[in-house]
Each structure stands twice: as C-alpha cells, then as structure tokens.
Amino acid sequence: MSGLHDWFQTPPGQVALAWERQQLDAALADVFGYHALQLGLAELDALAANRMPHRWLARLGPPVPDLDVPRTALVTESTALPFPEASLDLVVLAHTLEFSADPHACLREVQRVLVHEGRVAITGFNPVSLWGGRQRRAHWLRRLGGTRLYLPDVGEFITPWRLRDWLRLLEFELESSSYGCYQPAVRGARALARFGWMERLGRRWWPILGATYCLVAVKRARGMRLIGASWKKPAATVSVPASLASRAVPTPTSTERHLEPR
C-alpha cells in the first residue's frame, strides 16, 4: 500500500486523513470489549480513542522505508487472519477492502473472527463524489497520454451502497454511516482550505456525495431454535366408560314377541 502512503502525504490526503481520524475517534470511543485489530494504514491510528486493553495494528504488506510505526504487532494477509473464530471485539478496515485483491474474502474473514455483537469500522473513497469524478476523468485522459490521477492509482473503489449489500449478506447490521471531504478536487492546501465552507453545506444538502466515508456495522448472528423433547409432559388421556342408563333399549316387534319362549 505504498501508493496509498504517498498519497496521504499530499494536501488532499492530509484532509482525508484528518477527517477519518475524527470520525473513527467519535465512533469507536465507546466500543467496549477486550481485543481490537486495525488492518493496514499505519498512518492512521484508528484505535487511539478506544479503551480496549488489547489493541493491535496488522501490516498487510512490506514496511514503508520512511514510516516508522513501533505499534505494529504482526504482518498478515487480510484474507487469512491468525486469530481463532469469534475472538475479536472490533476490527478496523481503513481503506483495506478497496486495496485488497479479494475484498469479499477479506470481509468474510472479518466476520469469522468477530464475536457476536462485535463491530467492524470501514473507511474508503467514494467513487460517487467530486474527487471520484476527477479520478474517472483522469483515467480516461490517461489513456490519451494526459494528466496524472488525483487519488491513489491502486485498488478498486467501492460505493457505500454496494458495501452495505455485502455487509447485509454476512449478517451485519449497519450502525452508523458518515461522509466527508466535499471540497472540489484541487491539489493545493490553500485551495482546499478556501473551499472548507462546502463541508458544512455538503453534510446538509448532498450528504452521500462526500469523497470519503466511514461505516460501522455490528455482527448480528441469527439465533438458532433448538428442537428437542418438550419439558412439559402431555396430559394423560382417561377413557371414561359410557353410561348404560343413557342407552336406548329397542322395543321388540310383534313377530319377535310370538317367537319368545313361554
């Protein structure tokens, strides 16, 4: 993810990083449990505000030369986490899915290691935004030998609506969603600051068109219904003999009277 690391050193990257840090701090501060894991993006301390006693950062690739992160605990693959089933209370995927070779498998692996009622926090770039539109335009011009890309040149950006469908299929329930970075796709820090007023308007008038998003979902495993022997004994059926007094006695006919012995 070195391309992502280089992009986060640019002014737009710093804006996106600050927004994601603010959203994750607010969303994860009161998430309780014992074990939390952040997958990738060492530039962002996504678990800084969380109070779980065991918090780890997993690196997904080779170390970045100019980035020293002493809190890195392990190096792993996002599709094969070295944790047993139902062992983590929180997993943070900071731009992990869109830069994964198999985002479906990555999300399934997260569902496996999370406990019931465990949470996953996901950040990503929104292709339906001003920044995403400039990225598509740059891709088209690049084929003609044109301009450079605006966003990182790796991975496939996933729309929030598509991600919600994936979460629903894996029995996750969306808890919160937030969008940010509504400024135009400019590169300079001064230009981004000059359009800072669009952040407030974007949250009110076109909230789903932010360049970055942060989703938090809860694992809701469907309950099982056990079918076994009933604890209540069925009521015993008592057979009551019919009363003979209530039976009707047939009256003999005249022929039968003559045949009776005297």
GROMACS .gro file of C-alpha atoms in nm:
model
  262
    1MET     CA    1   0.000   0.000   0.000
    2SER     CA    2   0.294   0.231  -0.064
    3GLY     CA    3   0.090   0.421  -0.325
    4LEU     CA    4  -0.166   0.497  -0.059
    5HIS     CA    5   0.107   0.606   0.181
    6ASP     CA    6   0.249   0.850  -0.074
    7TRP     CA    7  -0.095   0.994  -0.146
    8PHE     CA    8  -0.165   1.059   0.221
    9GLN     CA    9   0.138   1.289   0.229
   10THR     CA   10  -0.031   1.527  -0.021
   11PRO     CA   11  -0.267   1.808   0.090
   12PRO     CA   12  -0.584   1.619  -0.016
   13GLY     CA   13  -0.452   1.311   0.164
   14GLN     CA   14  -0.394   1.510   0.482
   15VAL     CA   15  -0.750   1.645   0.466
   16ALA     CA   16  -0.894   1.296   0.421
   17LEU     CA   17  -0.671   1.153   0.696
   18ALA     CA   18  -0.779   1.420   0.945
   19TRP     CA   19  -1.147   1.365   0.867
   20GLU     CA   20  -1.121   0.986   0.903
   21ARG     CA   21  -0.932   1.018   1.231
   22GLN     CA   22  -1.205   1.244   1.369
   23GLN     CA   23  -1.485   1.008   1.262
   24LEU     CA   24  -1.317   0.696   1.396
   25ASP     CA   25  -1.239   0.859   1.730
   26ALA     CA   26  -1.604   0.953   1.772
   27ALA     CA   27  -1.743   0.620   1.652
   28LEU     CA   28  -1.508   0.386   1.843
   29ALA     CA   29  -1.454   0.568   2.171
   30ASP     CA   30  -1.738   0.385   2.347
   31VAL     CA   31  -1.699   0.044   2.180
   32PHE     CA   32  -1.619  -0.195   2.464
   33GLY     CA   33  -1.451  -0.533   2.466
   34TYR     CA   34  -1.107  -0.684   2.509
   35HIS     CA   35  -0.944  -0.729   2.167
   36ALA     CA   36  -0.930  -0.481   1.877
   37LEU     CA   37  -0.742  -0.504   1.548
   38GLN     CA   38  -0.661  -0.244   1.282
   39LEU     CA   39  -0.581  -0.386   0.939
   40GLY     CA   40  -0.341  -0.167   0.744
   41LEU     CA   41  -0.291   0.209   0.702
   42ALA     CA   42  -0.033   0.269   0.973
   43GLU     CA   43  -0.053   0.645   0.905
   44LEU     CA   44  -0.390   0.645   1.081
   45ASP     CA   45  -0.412   0.544   1.446
   46ALA     CA   46  -0.774   0.431   1.423
   47LEU     CA   47  -0.779   0.285   1.774
   48ALA     CA   48  -0.636   0.588   1.954
   49ALA     CA   49  -0.965   0.678   2.126
   50ASN     CA   50  -1.070   0.322   2.200
   51ARG     CA   51  -1.018   0.186   2.552
   52MET     CA   52  -0.984  -0.187   2.495
   53PRO     CA   53  -0.687  -0.338   2.681
   54HIS     CA   54  -0.552  -0.525   2.378
   55ARG     CA   55  -0.520  -0.324   2.055
   56TRP     CA   56  -0.308  -0.433   1.760
   57LEU     CA   57  -0.202  -0.295   1.424
   58ALA     CA   58  -0.156  -0.550   1.147
   59ARG     CA   59   0.062  -0.458   0.848
   60LEU     CA   60  -0.062  -0.600   0.517
   61GLY     CA   61   0.250  -0.556   0.309
   62PRO     CA   62   0.622  -0.481   0.325
   63PRO     CA   63   0.725  -0.197   0.556
   64VAL     CA   64   0.738   0.155   0.415
   65PRO     CA   65   1.100   0.283   0.435
   66ASP     CA   66   1.023   0.633   0.566
   67LEU     CA   67   0.745   0.526   0.803
   68ASP     CA   68   0.840   0.407   1.149
   69VAL     CA   69   0.542   0.264   1.335
   70PRO     CA   70   0.650   0.098   1.661
   71ARG     CA   71   0.294  -0.015   1.740
   72THR     CA   72   0.289  -0.271   1.455
   73ALA     CA   73   0.214  -0.608   1.614
   74LEU     CA   74   0.202  -0.850   1.321
   75VAL     CA   75   0.224  -0.890   0.944
   76THR     CA   76  -0.059  -1.085   0.788
   77GLU     CA   77  -0.292  -1.129   0.493
   78SER     CA   78  -0.633  -0.968   0.509
   79THR     CA   79  -0.795  -1.290   0.385
   80ALA     CA   80  -0.622  -1.520   0.639
   81LEU     CA   81  -0.608  -1.362   0.983
   82PRO     CA   82  -0.414  -1.553   1.251
   83PHE     CA   83  -0.699  -1.543   1.502
   84PRO     CA   84  -0.947  -1.813   1.606
   85GLU     CA   85  -1.315  -1.787   1.529
   86ALA     CA   86  -1.514  -1.534   1.738
   87SER     CA   87  -1.207  -1.393   1.917
   88LEU     CA   88  -1.206  -1.018   1.834
   89ASP     CA   89  -1.445  -0.747   1.951
   90LEU     CA   90  -1.351  -0.479   1.698
   91VAL     CA   91  -1.184  -0.475   1.355
   92VAL     CA   92  -1.099  -0.156   1.164
   93LEU     CA   93  -1.060  -0.175   0.785
   94ALA     CA   94  -0.901   0.156   0.691
   95HIS     CA   95  -0.907   0.151   0.308
   96THR     CA   96  -0.837  -0.221   0.334
   97LEU     CA   97  -1.121  -0.356   0.119
   98GLU     CA   98  -1.060  -0.134  -0.183
   99PHE     CA   99  -0.690  -0.226  -0.194
  100SER     CA  100  -0.747  -0.597  -0.135
  101ALA     CA  101  -0.720  -0.848  -0.418
  102ASP     CA  102  -1.036  -1.018  -0.286
  103PRO     CA  103  -1.249  -0.778  -0.078
  104HIS     CA  104  -1.528  -1.036  -0.042
  105ALA     CA  105  -1.291  -1.287   0.118
  106CYS     CA  106  -1.147  -1.016   0.342
  107LEU     CA  107  -1.491  -0.924   0.472
  108ARG     CA  108  -1.581  -1.290   0.526
  109GLU     CA  109  -1.262  -1.335   0.727
  110VAL     CA  110  -1.353  -1.038   0.945
  111GLN     CA  111  -1.697  -1.187   1.001
  112ARG     CA  112  -1.532  -1.511   1.110
  113VAL     CA  113  -1.302  -1.362   1.375
  114LEU     CA  114  -1.558  -1.122   1.522
  115VAL     CA  115  -1.762  -1.221   1.825
  116HIS     CA  116  -2.139  -1.189   1.831
  117GLU     CA  117  -2.221  -0.817   1.865
  118GLY     CA  118  -1.866  -0.737   1.753
  119ARG     CA  119  -1.811  -0.433   1.532
  120VAL     CA  120  -1.630  -0.355   1.210
  121ALA     CA  121  -1.540   0.001   1.105
  122ILE     CA  122  -1.469   0.062   0.736
  123THR     CA  123  -1.331   0.370   0.563
  124GLY     CA  124  -1.297   0.416   0.189
  125PHE     CA  125  -1.307   0.651  -0.107
  126ASN     CA  126  -1.650   0.722  -0.253
  127PRO     CA  127  -1.643   0.699  -0.635
  128VAL     CA  128  -1.970   0.899  -0.646
  129SER     CA  129  -1.814   1.230  -0.543
  130LEU     CA  130  -1.621   1.525  -0.684
  131TRP     CA  131  -1.292   1.351  -0.611
  132GLY     CA  132  -1.416   1.025  -0.761
  133GLY     CA  133  -1.539   1.208  -1.072
  134ARG     CA  134  -1.199   1.366  -1.127
  135GLN     CA  135  -1.038   1.025  -1.082
  136ARG     CA  136  -1.256   0.874  -1.358
  137ARG     CA  137  -1.182   1.168  -1.585
  138ALA     CA  138  -0.808   1.131  -1.521
  139HIS     CA  139  -0.829   0.761  -1.606
  140TRP     CA  140  -0.990   0.847  -1.937
  141LEU     CA  141  -0.734   1.119  -2.018
  142ARG     CA  142  -0.451   0.893  -1.914
  143ARG     CA  143  -0.530   0.658  -2.198
  144LEU     CA  144  -0.464   0.951  -2.430
  145GLY     CA  145  -0.137   1.032  -2.257
  146GLY     CA  146  -0.290   1.303  -2.040
  147THR     CA  147  -0.289   1.408  -1.676
  148ARG     CA  148  -0.198   1.219  -1.361
  149LEU     CA  149  -0.454   1.067  -1.130
  150TYR     CA  150  -0.599   1.254  -0.836
  151LEU     CA  151  -0.650   0.961  -0.597
  152PRO     CA  152  -0.417   0.662  -0.541
  153ASP     CA  153  -0.352   0.457  -0.853
  154VAL     CA  154  -0.422   0.120  -0.692
  155GLY     CA  155  -0.730  -0.071  -0.589
  156GLU     CA  156  -1.095  -0.050  -0.683
  157PHE     CA  157  -1.315   0.200  -0.506
  158ILE     CA  158  -1.639   0.057  -0.360
  159THR     CA  159  -1.958   0.258  -0.330
  160PRO     CA  160  -2.116   0.267   0.017
  161TRP     CA  161  -2.438   0.114  -0.121
  162ARG     CA  162  -2.254  -0.184  -0.260
  163LEU     CA  163  -2.068  -0.226   0.067
  164ARG     CA  164  -2.396  -0.223   0.259
  165ASP     CA  165  -2.521  -0.513   0.047
  166TRP     CA  166  -2.206  -0.712   0.125
  167LEU     CA  167  -2.247  -0.647   0.497
  168ARG     CA  168  -2.611  -0.748   0.490
  169LEU     CA  169  -2.528  -1.079   0.324
  170LEU     CA  170  -2.277  -1.154   0.602
  171GLU     CA  171  -2.537  -1.083   0.874
  172PHE     CA  172  -2.400  -0.740   0.966
  173GLU     CA  173  -2.634  -0.461   1.071
  174LEU     CA  174  -2.531  -0.107   0.981
  175GLU     CA  175  -2.496   0.100   1.296
  176SER     CA  176  -2.373   0.435   1.160
  177SER     CA  177  -2.251   0.598   0.839
  178SER     CA  178  -2.082   0.931   0.779
  179TYR     CA  179  -1.944   1.111   0.475
  180GLY     CA  180  -1.688   1.389   0.441
  181CYS     CA  181  -1.447   1.584   0.216
  182TYR     CA  182  -1.695   1.771  -0.004
  183GLN     CA  183  -1.436   2.018  -0.139
  184PRO     CA  184  -1.360   2.023  -0.512
  185ALA     CA  185  -1.076   1.802  -0.633
  186VAL     CA  186  -0.796   2.057  -0.605
  187ARG     CA  187  -0.440   1.977  -0.504
  188GLY     CA  188  -0.319   2.280  -0.310
  189ALA     CA  189  -0.363   2.316   0.066
  190ARG     CA  190  -0.475   2.679   0.033
  191ALA     CA  191  -0.736   2.592  -0.228
  192LEU     CA  192  -0.874   2.311  -0.011
  193ALA     CA  193  -0.892   2.545   0.288
  194ARG     CA  194  -1.064   2.811   0.075
  195PHE     CA  195  -1.344   2.563  -0.006
  196GLY     CA  196  -1.378   2.448   0.353
  197TRP     CA  197  -1.725   2.603   0.375
  198MET     CA  198  -1.851   2.331   0.138
  199GLU     CA  199  -1.803   2.074   0.415
  200ARG     CA  200  -2.093   2.221   0.611
  201LEU     CA  201  -2.318   2.255   0.308
  202GLY     CA  202  -2.235   1.908   0.184
  203ARG     CA  203  -2.338   1.742   0.510
  204ARG     CA  204  -2.675   1.915   0.484
  205TRP     CA  205  -2.765   1.917   0.115
  206TRP     CA  206  -2.578   1.627  -0.051
  207PRO     CA  207  -2.455   1.409   0.238
  208ILE     CA  208  -2.394   1.088   0.040
  209LEU     CA  209  -2.161   1.258  -0.209
  210GLY     CA  210  -1.863   1.300   0.021
  211ALA     CA  211  -1.527   1.186  -0.113
  212THR     CA  212  -1.464   0.961   0.188
  213TYR     CA  213  -1.696   0.758   0.407
  214CYS     CA  214  -1.690   0.574   0.738
  215LEU     CA  215  -1.928   0.285   0.808
  216VAL     CA  216  -1.969   0.100   1.137
  217ALA     CA  217  -2.158  -0.231   1.138
  218VAL     CA  218  -2.247  -0.483   1.409
  219LYS     CA  219  -2.232  -0.860   1.366
  220ARG     CA  220  -2.579  -0.995   1.433
  221ALA     CA  221  -2.570  -1.373   1.413
  222ARG     CA  222  -2.912  -1.518   1.358
  223GLY     CA  223  -3.038  -1.707   1.660
  224MET     CA  224  -3.087  -2.080   1.643
  225ARG     CA  225  -3.404  -2.255   1.751
  226LEU     CA  226  -3.338  -2.581   1.930
  227ILE     CA  227  -3.590  -2.858   1.866
  228GLY     CA  228  -3.590  -3.130   2.130
  229ALA     CA  229  -3.802  -3.314   2.383
  230SER     CA  230  -4.065  -3.100   2.550
  231TRP     CA  231  -4.024  -3.030   2.922
  232LYS     CA  232  -4.399  -3.048   2.976
  233LYS     CA  233  -4.548  -3.397   2.990
  234PRO     CA  234  -4.854  -3.438   2.773
  235ALA     CA  235  -5.178  -3.476   2.965
  236ALA     CA  236  -5.279  -3.838   3.005
  237THR     CA  237  -5.598  -3.933   2.829
  238VAL     CA  238  -5.854  -4.104   3.058
  239SER     CA  239  -6.111  -4.329   2.898
  240VAL     CA  240  -6.447  -4.300   3.069
  241PRO     CA  241  -6.693  -4.589   3.013
  242ALA     CA  242  -7.019  -4.485   2.861
  243SER     CA  243  -7.322  -4.497   3.088
  244LEU     CA  244  -7.566  -4.780   3.009
  245ALA     CA  245  -7.854  -4.586   3.153
  246SER     CA  246  -7.838  -4.341   2.870
  247ARG     CA  247  -7.860  -4.604   2.604
  248ALA     CA  248  -8.193  -4.654   2.428
  249VAL     CA  249  -8.343  -5.007   2.463
  250PRO     CA  250  -8.506  -5.125   2.140
  251THR     CA  251  -8.874  -5.234   2.162
  252PRO     CA  252  -8.938  -5.585   2.029
  253THR     CA  253  -9.175  -5.618   1.737
  254SER     CA  254  -9.491  -5.830   1.734
  255THR     CA  255  -9.319  -6.112   1.545
  256GLU     CA  256  -9.038  -6.124   1.799
  257ARG     CA  257  -9.295  -6.146   2.082
  258HIS     CA  258  -9.451  -6.467   1.932
  259LEU     CA  259  -9.110  -6.628   1.895
  260GLU     CA  260  -9.011  -6.575   2.257
  261PRO     CA  261  -9.024  -6.893   2.469
  262ARG     CA  262  -9.302  -6.912   2.723
   0.00000   0.00000   0.00000
